[in-house]
Amino acid sequence: MDQTQHSDSPTILVVEDDRDLADTYRLWLEPEYEVRTAYTGADGLAWYDQSVDVVLLDRRIPDLSGIEVLRTMSKRDIDDQKAMLTAVEPGRELADLPCDEYVTKPVSEATVRETVQELQIRSQLDDDLQRHFALTSKIVALEQSDADGSNEALTELRRDATQIRARIDDRFSDLDDFDSAFLTLQQ
């Protein structure tokens, strides 16, 4: 395990068994973030606490699978965003994974940095918007993969995204009604 300290910087937890790749992610992110690097799933869980803002997690980790780590993390009451960065093409199971982003390796420095930045922005949004972005990410990942059985998962994800989008649109409609009423009162 490796931890780099940066005062008041967002904390990124990288859980990746390929030490060279994990260290590369750390080097890419260190200028702007506090980066914790764990080379095993158990170490990732040990470093995972309330101060973590974003988790970058590999799916294939020898001691605990990335899915096990992800599910264990999701049971804790921590307000963070989780991205799976993996060489595994997504399949049907993606619909049920508690991750906010799914990125297929290989990844570039720009992709890693953009993923972290986007997840940080999402963390500031309300629950419906966060959920909508996570669902949209999963839809895109499944559409780009050739996974068998993903049609049913895509249908389910699209239905969920549509329902959440309708709730979001209703809230904006309510805001429009409020704005109209307020402008009428001002006249």
PDB file of C-alpha atoms in Angstrom:
ATOM      1  CA  MET A   1       0.000   0.000   0.000  1.00  0.00           C
ATOM      2  CA  ASP A   2       1.139   3.473  -0.776  1.00  0.00           C
ATOM      3  CA  GLN A   3      -0.342   6.755   0.319  1.00  0.00           C
ATOM      4  CA  THR A   4       0.646  10.195  -0.864  1.00  0.00           C
ATOM      5  CA  GLN A   5      -0.464  13.150   1.269  1.00  0.00           C
ATOM      6  CA  HIS A   6      -1.772  16.400  -0.217  1.00  0.00           C
ATOM      7  CA  SER A   7      -3.565  18.679   2.206  1.00  0.00           C
ATOM      8  CA  ASP A   8      -7.161  19.483   1.281  1.00  0.00           C
ATOM      9  CA  SER A   9      -6.941  17.602  -2.015  1.00  0.00           C
ATOM     10  CA  PRO A  10      -9.625  15.100  -2.957  1.00  0.00           C
ATOM     11  CA  THR A  11      -8.633  11.538  -2.111  1.00  0.00           C
ATOM     12  CA  ILE A  12      -8.471   8.912  -4.839  1.00  0.00           C
ATOM     13  CA  LEU A  13      -8.153   5.248  -3.906  1.00  0.00           C
ATOM     14  CA  VAL A  14      -6.596   3.093  -6.633  1.00  0.00           C
ATOM     15  CA  VAL A  15      -7.136  -0.651  -6.143  1.00  0.00           C
ATOM     16  CA  GLU A  16      -5.105  -2.447  -8.810  1.00  0.00           C
ATOM     17  CA  ASP A  17      -2.995  -5.607  -8.486  1.00  0.00           C
ATOM     18  CA  ASP A  18      -0.721  -4.648 -11.397  1.00  0.00           C
ATOM     19  CA  ARG A  19       1.762  -2.565  -9.397  1.00  0.00           C
ATOM     20  CA  ASP A  20       3.186  -0.784 -12.435  1.00  0.00           C
ATOM     21  CA  LEU A  21      -0.261   0.230 -13.637  1.00  0.00           C
ATOM     22  CA  ALA A  22      -1.394   1.300 -10.158  1.00  0.00           C
ATOM     23  CA  ASP A  23       1.753   3.376  -9.742  1.00  0.00           C
ATOM     24  CA  THR A  24       1.190   4.904 -13.183  1.00  0.00           C
ATOM     25  CA  TYR A  25      -2.336   5.956 -12.196  1.00  0.00           C
ATOM     26  CA  ARG A  26      -0.872   7.458  -9.014  1.00  0.00           C
ATOM     27  CA  LEU A  27       1.720   9.428 -10.992  1.00  0.00           C
ATOM     28  CA  TRP A  28      -0.948  10.700 -13.384  1.00  0.00           C
ATOM     29  CA  LEU A  29      -3.176  11.868 -10.538  1.00  0.00           C
ATOM     30  CA  GLU A  30      -0.701  12.961  -7.870  1.00  0.00           C
ATOM     31  CA  PRO A  31      -0.277  16.538  -8.947  1.00  0.00           C
ATOM     32  CA  GLU A  32      -3.903  17.305  -8.069  1.00  0.00           C
ATOM     33  CA  TYR A  33      -5.019  14.576  -5.656  1.00  0.00           C
ATOM     34  CA  GLU A  34      -4.098  12.630  -2.584  1.00  0.00           C
ATOM     35  CA  VAL A  35      -3.683   9.141  -4.016  1.00  0.00           C
ATOM     36  CA  ARG A  36      -3.864   5.925  -2.011  1.00  0.00           C
ATOM     37  CA  THR A  37      -2.632   2.881  -3.879  1.00  0.00           C
ATOM     38  CA  ALA A  38      -3.640  -0.631  -2.871  1.00  0.00           C
ATOM     39  CA  TYR A  39      -2.327  -3.695  -4.699  1.00  0.00           C
ATOM     40  CA  THR A  40      -4.818  -6.159  -3.185  1.00  0.00           C
ATOM     41  CA  GLY A  41      -8.536  -6.104  -2.564  1.00  0.00           C
ATOM     42  CA  ALA A  42      -7.977  -6.517   1.172  1.00  0.00           C
ATOM     43  CA  ASP A  43      -5.649  -3.504   1.241  1.00  0.00           C
ATOM     44  CA  GLY A  44      -8.170  -1.524  -0.806  1.00  0.00           C
ATOM     45  CA  LEU A  45     -10.829  -2.234   1.806  1.00  0.00           C
ATOM     46  CA  ALA A  46      -8.393  -1.292   4.586  1.00  0.00           C
ATOM     47  CA  TRP A  47      -7.663   2.105   2.948  1.00  0.00           C
ATOM     48  CA  TYR A  48     -11.333   2.743   2.182  1.00  0.00           C
ATOM     49  CA  ASP A  49     -12.777   5.264   4.631  1.00  0.00           C
ATOM     50  CA  GLN A  50     -14.834   8.471   4.844  1.00  0.00           C
ATOM     51  CA  SER A  51     -12.043  10.557   3.331  1.00  0.00           C
ATOM     52  CA  VAL A  52     -12.138   8.719  -0.028  1.00  0.00           C
ATOM     53  CA  ASP A  53     -13.798  10.719  -2.803  1.00  0.00           C
ATOM     54  CA  VAL A  54     -13.225   8.460  -5.821  1.00  0.00           C
ATOM     55  CA  VAL A  55     -12.296   4.779  -6.131  1.00  0.00           C
ATOM     56  CA  LEU A  56     -10.600   3.408  -9.244  1.00  0.00           C
ATOM     57  CA  LEU A  57     -10.936  -0.352  -9.050  1.00  0.00           C
ATOM     58  CA  ASP A  58      -9.712  -3.223 -11.197  1.00  0.00           C
ATOM     59  CA  ARG A  59     -12.139  -6.073 -11.674  1.00  0.00           C
ATOM     60  CA  ARG A  60      -9.581  -8.891 -11.594  1.00  0.00           C
ATOM     61  CA  ILE A  61      -7.745  -8.865  -8.294  1.00  0.00           C
ATOM     62  CA  PRO A  62      -6.356 -12.211  -7.097  1.00  0.00           C
ATOM     63  CA  ASP A  63      -7.183 -12.098  -3.360  1.00  0.00           C
ATOM     64  CA  LEU A  64     -10.710 -10.638  -3.674  1.00  0.00           C
ATOM     65  CA  SER A  65     -12.388  -9.974  -6.975  1.00  0.00           C
ATOM     66  CA  GLY A  66     -13.030  -6.353  -7.826  1.00  0.00           C
ATOM     67  CA  ILE A  67     -16.739  -7.168  -7.712  1.00  0.00           C
ATOM     68  CA  GLU A  68     -16.415  -8.446  -4.135  1.00  0.00           C
ATOM     69  CA  VAL A  69     -14.467  -5.337  -3.152  1.00  0.00           C
ATOM     70  CA  LEU A  70     -17.013  -3.097  -4.877  1.00  0.00           C
ATOM     71  CA  ARG A  71     -19.964  -4.762  -3.137  1.00  0.00           C
ATOM     72  CA  THR A  72     -18.252  -4.626   0.259  1.00  0.00           C
ATOM     73  CA  MET A  73     -17.456  -0.937  -0.221  1.00  0.00           C
ATOM     74  CA  SER A  74     -21.050  -0.207  -1.214  1.00  0.00           C
ATOM     75  CA  LYS A  75     -22.306  -1.591   2.099  1.00  0.00           C
ATOM     76  CA  ARG A  76     -20.374   1.092   3.970  1.00  0.00           C
ATOM     77  CA  ASP A  77     -21.933   4.512   4.477  1.00  0.00           C
ATOM     78  CA  ILE A  78     -19.367   6.459   2.464  1.00  0.00           C
ATOM     79  CA  ASP A  79     -20.326   9.185   0.012  1.00  0.00           C
ATOM     80  CA  ASP A  80     -17.947   8.521  -2.876  1.00  0.00           C
ATOM     81  CA  GLN A  81     -17.927   7.614  -6.555  1.00  0.00           C
ATOM     82  CA  LYS A  82     -16.600   4.304  -7.861  1.00  0.00           C
ATOM     83  CA  ALA A  83     -15.189   3.487 -11.290  1.00  0.00           C
ATOM     84  CA  MET A  84     -14.200   0.063 -12.514  1.00  0.00           C
ATOM     85  CA  LEU A  85     -11.148   0.309 -14.780  1.00  0.00           C
ATOM     86  CA  THR A  86     -10.828  -3.161 -16.210  1.00  0.00           C
ATOM     87  CA  ALA A  87      -9.864  -5.259 -19.207  1.00  0.00           C
ATOM     88  CA  VAL A  88     -13.064  -7.294 -18.727  1.00  0.00           C
ATOM     89  CA  GLU A  89     -15.785  -6.443 -21.228  1.00  0.00           C
ATOM     90  CA  PRO A  90     -19.033  -5.768 -19.374  1.00  0.00           C
ATOM     91  CA  GLY A  91     -21.868  -8.245 -19.509  1.00  0.00           C
ATOM     92  CA  ARG A  92     -25.307  -8.711 -18.013  1.00  0.00           C
ATOM     93  CA  GLU A  93     -23.919  -8.426 -14.468  1.00  0.00           C
ATOM     94  CA  LEU A  94     -23.008  -4.773 -15.031  1.00  0.00           C
ATOM     95  CA  ALA A  95     -26.621  -3.758 -14.435  1.00  0.00           C
ATOM     96  CA  ASP A  96     -26.314  -4.933 -10.823  1.00  0.00           C
ATOM     97  CA  LEU A  97     -22.829  -3.645 -10.033  1.00  0.00           C
ATOM     98  CA  PRO A  98     -22.759  -0.710  -7.595  1.00  0.00           C
ATOM     99  CA  CYS A  99     -20.340   1.359  -9.671  1.00  0.00           C
ATOM    100  CA  ASP A 100     -20.751   4.821 -11.125  1.00  0.00           C
ATOM    101  CA  GLU A 101     -18.527   4.375 -14.163  1.00  0.00           C
ATOM    102  CA  TYR A 102     -17.207   1.395 -16.136  1.00  0.00           C
ATOM    103  CA  VAL A 103     -14.114   1.955 -18.271  1.00  0.00           C
ATOM    104  CA  THR A 104     -12.494  -0.776 -20.341  1.00  0.00           C
ATOM    105  CA  LYS A 105      -8.687  -0.927 -20.435  1.00  0.00           C
ATOM    106  CA  PRO A 106      -6.344   0.016 -21.873  1.00  0.00           C
ATOM    107  CA  VAL A 107      -6.806   3.572 -20.670  1.00  0.00           C
ATOM    108  CA  SER A 108      -4.857   6.731 -21.331  1.00  0.00           C
ATOM    109  CA  GLU A 109      -3.789   9.362 -18.846  1.00  0.00           C
ATOM    110  CA  ALA A 110      -6.474  11.659 -20.268  1.00  0.00           C
ATOM    111  CA  THR A 111      -9.160   9.008 -19.732  1.00  0.00           C
ATOM    112  CA  VAL A 112      -8.136   8.378 -16.130  1.00  0.00           C
ATOM    113  CA  ARG A 113      -7.970  12.088 -15.316  1.00  0.00           C
ATOM    114  CA  GLU A 114     -11.296  12.819 -17.076  1.00  0.00           C
ATOM    115  CA  THR A 115     -12.972   9.913 -15.280  1.00  0.00           C
ATOM    116  CA  VAL A 116     -11.829  11.195 -11.882  1.00  0.00           C
ATOM    117  CA  GLN A 117     -12.838  14.778 -12.690  1.00  0.00           C
ATOM    118  CA  GLU A 118     -16.259  13.721 -13.952  1.00  0.00           C
ATOM    119  CA  LEU A 119     -16.891  11.557 -10.893  1.00  0.00           C
ATOM    120  CA  GLN A 120     -15.938  14.455  -8.633  1.00  0.00           C
ATOM    121  CA  ILE A 121     -18.471  16.671 -10.380  1.00  0.00           C
ATOM    122  CA  ARG A 122     -21.132  13.976 -10.136  1.00  0.00           C
ATOM    123  CA  SER A 123     -20.536  13.646  -6.402  1.00  0.00           C
ATOM    124  CA  GLN A 124     -21.864  17.192  -5.996  1.00  0.00           C
ATOM    125  CA  LEU A 125     -25.178  16.322  -7.664  1.00  0.00           C
ATOM    126  CA  ASP A 126     -28.311  15.025  -6.003  1.00  0.00           C
ATOM    127  CA  ASP A 127     -29.026  11.293  -5.812  1.00  0.00           C
ATOM    128  CA  ASP A 128     -31.293  11.151  -8.882  1.00  0.00           C
ATOM    129  CA  LEU A 129     -28.750  12.893 -11.095  1.00  0.00           C
ATOM    130  CA  GLN A 130     -25.918  10.701  -9.775  1.00  0.00           C
ATOM    131  CA  ARG A 131     -27.993   7.583 -10.429  1.00  0.00           C
ATOM    132  CA  HIS A 132     -28.903   8.791 -13.938  1.00  0.00           C
ATOM    133  CA  PHE A 133     -25.241   9.333 -14.832  1.00  0.00           C
ATOM    134  CA  ALA A 134     -24.282   5.901 -13.447  1.00  0.00           C
ATOM    135  CA  LEU A 135     -27.046   4.218 -15.456  1.00  0.00           C
ATOM    136  CA  THR A 136     -26.052   6.103 -18.596  1.00  0.00           C
ATOM    137  CA  SER A 137     -22.430   5.023 -18.133  1.00  0.00           C
ATOM    138  CA  LYS A 138     -23.488   1.389 -17.848  1.00  0.00           C
ATOM    139  CA  ILE A 139     -25.707   1.686 -20.940  1.00  0.00           C
ATOM    140  CA  VAL A 140     -22.802   3.088 -22.964  1.00  0.00           C
ATOM    141  CA  ALA A 141     -20.423   0.375 -21.708  1.00  0.00           C
ATOM    142  CA  LEU A 142     -22.861  -2.390 -22.654  1.00  0.00           C
ATOM    143  CA  GLU A 143     -23.611  -0.844 -26.043  1.00  0.00           C
ATOM    144  CA  GLN A 144     -19.898  -0.783 -26.810  1.00  0.00           C
ATOM    145  CA  SER A 145     -19.300  -4.401 -25.759  1.00  0.00           C
ATOM    146  CA  ASP A 146     -20.175  -7.562 -27.611  1.00  0.00           C
ATOM    147  CA  ALA A 147     -21.387  -9.303 -24.461  1.00  0.00           C
ATOM    148  CA  ASP A 148     -23.973 -12.037 -24.759  1.00  0.00           C
ATOM    149  CA  GLY A 149     -27.111 -11.507 -22.721  1.00  0.00           C
ATOM    150  CA  SER A 150     -26.634  -7.776 -22.487  1.00  0.00           C
ATOM    151  CA  ASN A 151     -29.872  -7.005 -24.387  1.00  0.00           C
ATOM    152  CA  GLU A 152     -31.988  -7.771 -21.331  1.00  0.00           C
ATOM    153  CA  ALA A 153     -29.617  -5.772 -19.141  1.00  0.00           C
ATOM    154  CA  LEU A 154     -29.723  -2.855 -21.585  1.00  0.00           C
ATOM    155  CA  THR A 155     -33.511  -2.897 -21.601  1.00  0.00           C
ATOM    156  CA  GLU A 156     -33.578  -2.854 -17.797  1.00  0.00           C
ATOM    157  CA  LEU A 157     -30.995  -0.067 -17.556  1.00  0.00           C
ATOM    158  CA  ARG A 158     -32.762   2.045 -20.180  1.00  0.00           C
ATOM    159  CA  ARG A 159     -36.082   1.629 -18.356  1.00  0.00           C
ATOM    160  CA  ASP A 160     -34.504   2.687 -15.052  1.00  0.00           C
ATOM    161  CA  ALA A 161     -32.761   5.649 -16.710  1.00  0.00           C
ATOM    162  CA  THR A 162     -36.029   6.753 -18.318  1.00  0.00           C
ATOM    163  CA  GLN A 163     -37.859   6.621 -14.980  1.00  0.00           C
ATOM    164  CA  ILE A 164     -35.186   8.638 -13.225  1.00  0.00           C
ATOM    165  CA  ARG A 165     -35.027  11.109 -16.109  1.00  0.00           C
ATOM    166  CA  ALA A 166     -38.799  11.624 -15.799  1.00  0.00           C
ATOM    167  CA  ARG A 167     -38.394  12.447 -12.084  1.00  0.00           C
ATOM    168  CA  ILE A 168     -35.592  14.884 -12.902  1.00  0.00           C
ATOM    169  CA  ASP A 169     -37.675  16.504 -15.663  1.00  0.00           C
ATOM    170  CA  ASP A 170     -40.629  16.833 -13.255  1.00  0.00           C
ATOM    171  CA  ARG A 171     -38.410  18.687 -10.787  1.00  0.00           C
ATOM    172  CA  PHE A 172     -37.240  21.076 -13.498  1.00  0.00           C
ATOM    173  CA  SER A 173     -40.833  21.582 -14.575  1.00  0.00           C
ATOM    174  CA  ASP A 174     -41.701  22.468 -10.979  1.00  0.00           C
ATOM    175  CA  LEU A 175     -38.837  24.993 -11.006  1.00  0.00           C
ATOM    176  CA  ASP A 176     -40.167  26.515 -14.237  1.00  0.00           C
ATOM    177  CA  ASP A 177     -43.607  26.847 -12.617  1.00  0.00           C
ATOM    178  CA  PHE A 178     -42.003  28.493  -9.581  1.00  0.00           C
ATOM    179  CA  ASP A 179     -40.013  30.901 -11.776  1.00  0.00           C
ATOM    180  CA  SER A 180     -43.160  31.857 -13.683  1.00  0.00           C
ATOM    181  CA  ALA A 181     -45.097  32.440 -10.480  1.00  0.00           C
ATOM    182  CA  PHE A 182     -42.249  34.486  -9.027  1.00  0.00           C
ATOM    183  CA  LEU A 183     -41.990  36.649 -12.139  1.00  0.00           C
ATOM    184  CA  THR A 184     -45.756  37.226 -12.053  1.00  0.00           C
ATOM    185  CA  LEU A 185     -45.525  38.366  -8.417  1.00  0.00           C
ATOM    186  CA  GLN A 186     -42.760  40.818  -9.281  1.00  0.00           C
ATOM    187  CA  GLN A 187     -44.851  42.574 -11.951  1.00  0.00           C
TER     188      GLN A 187
END
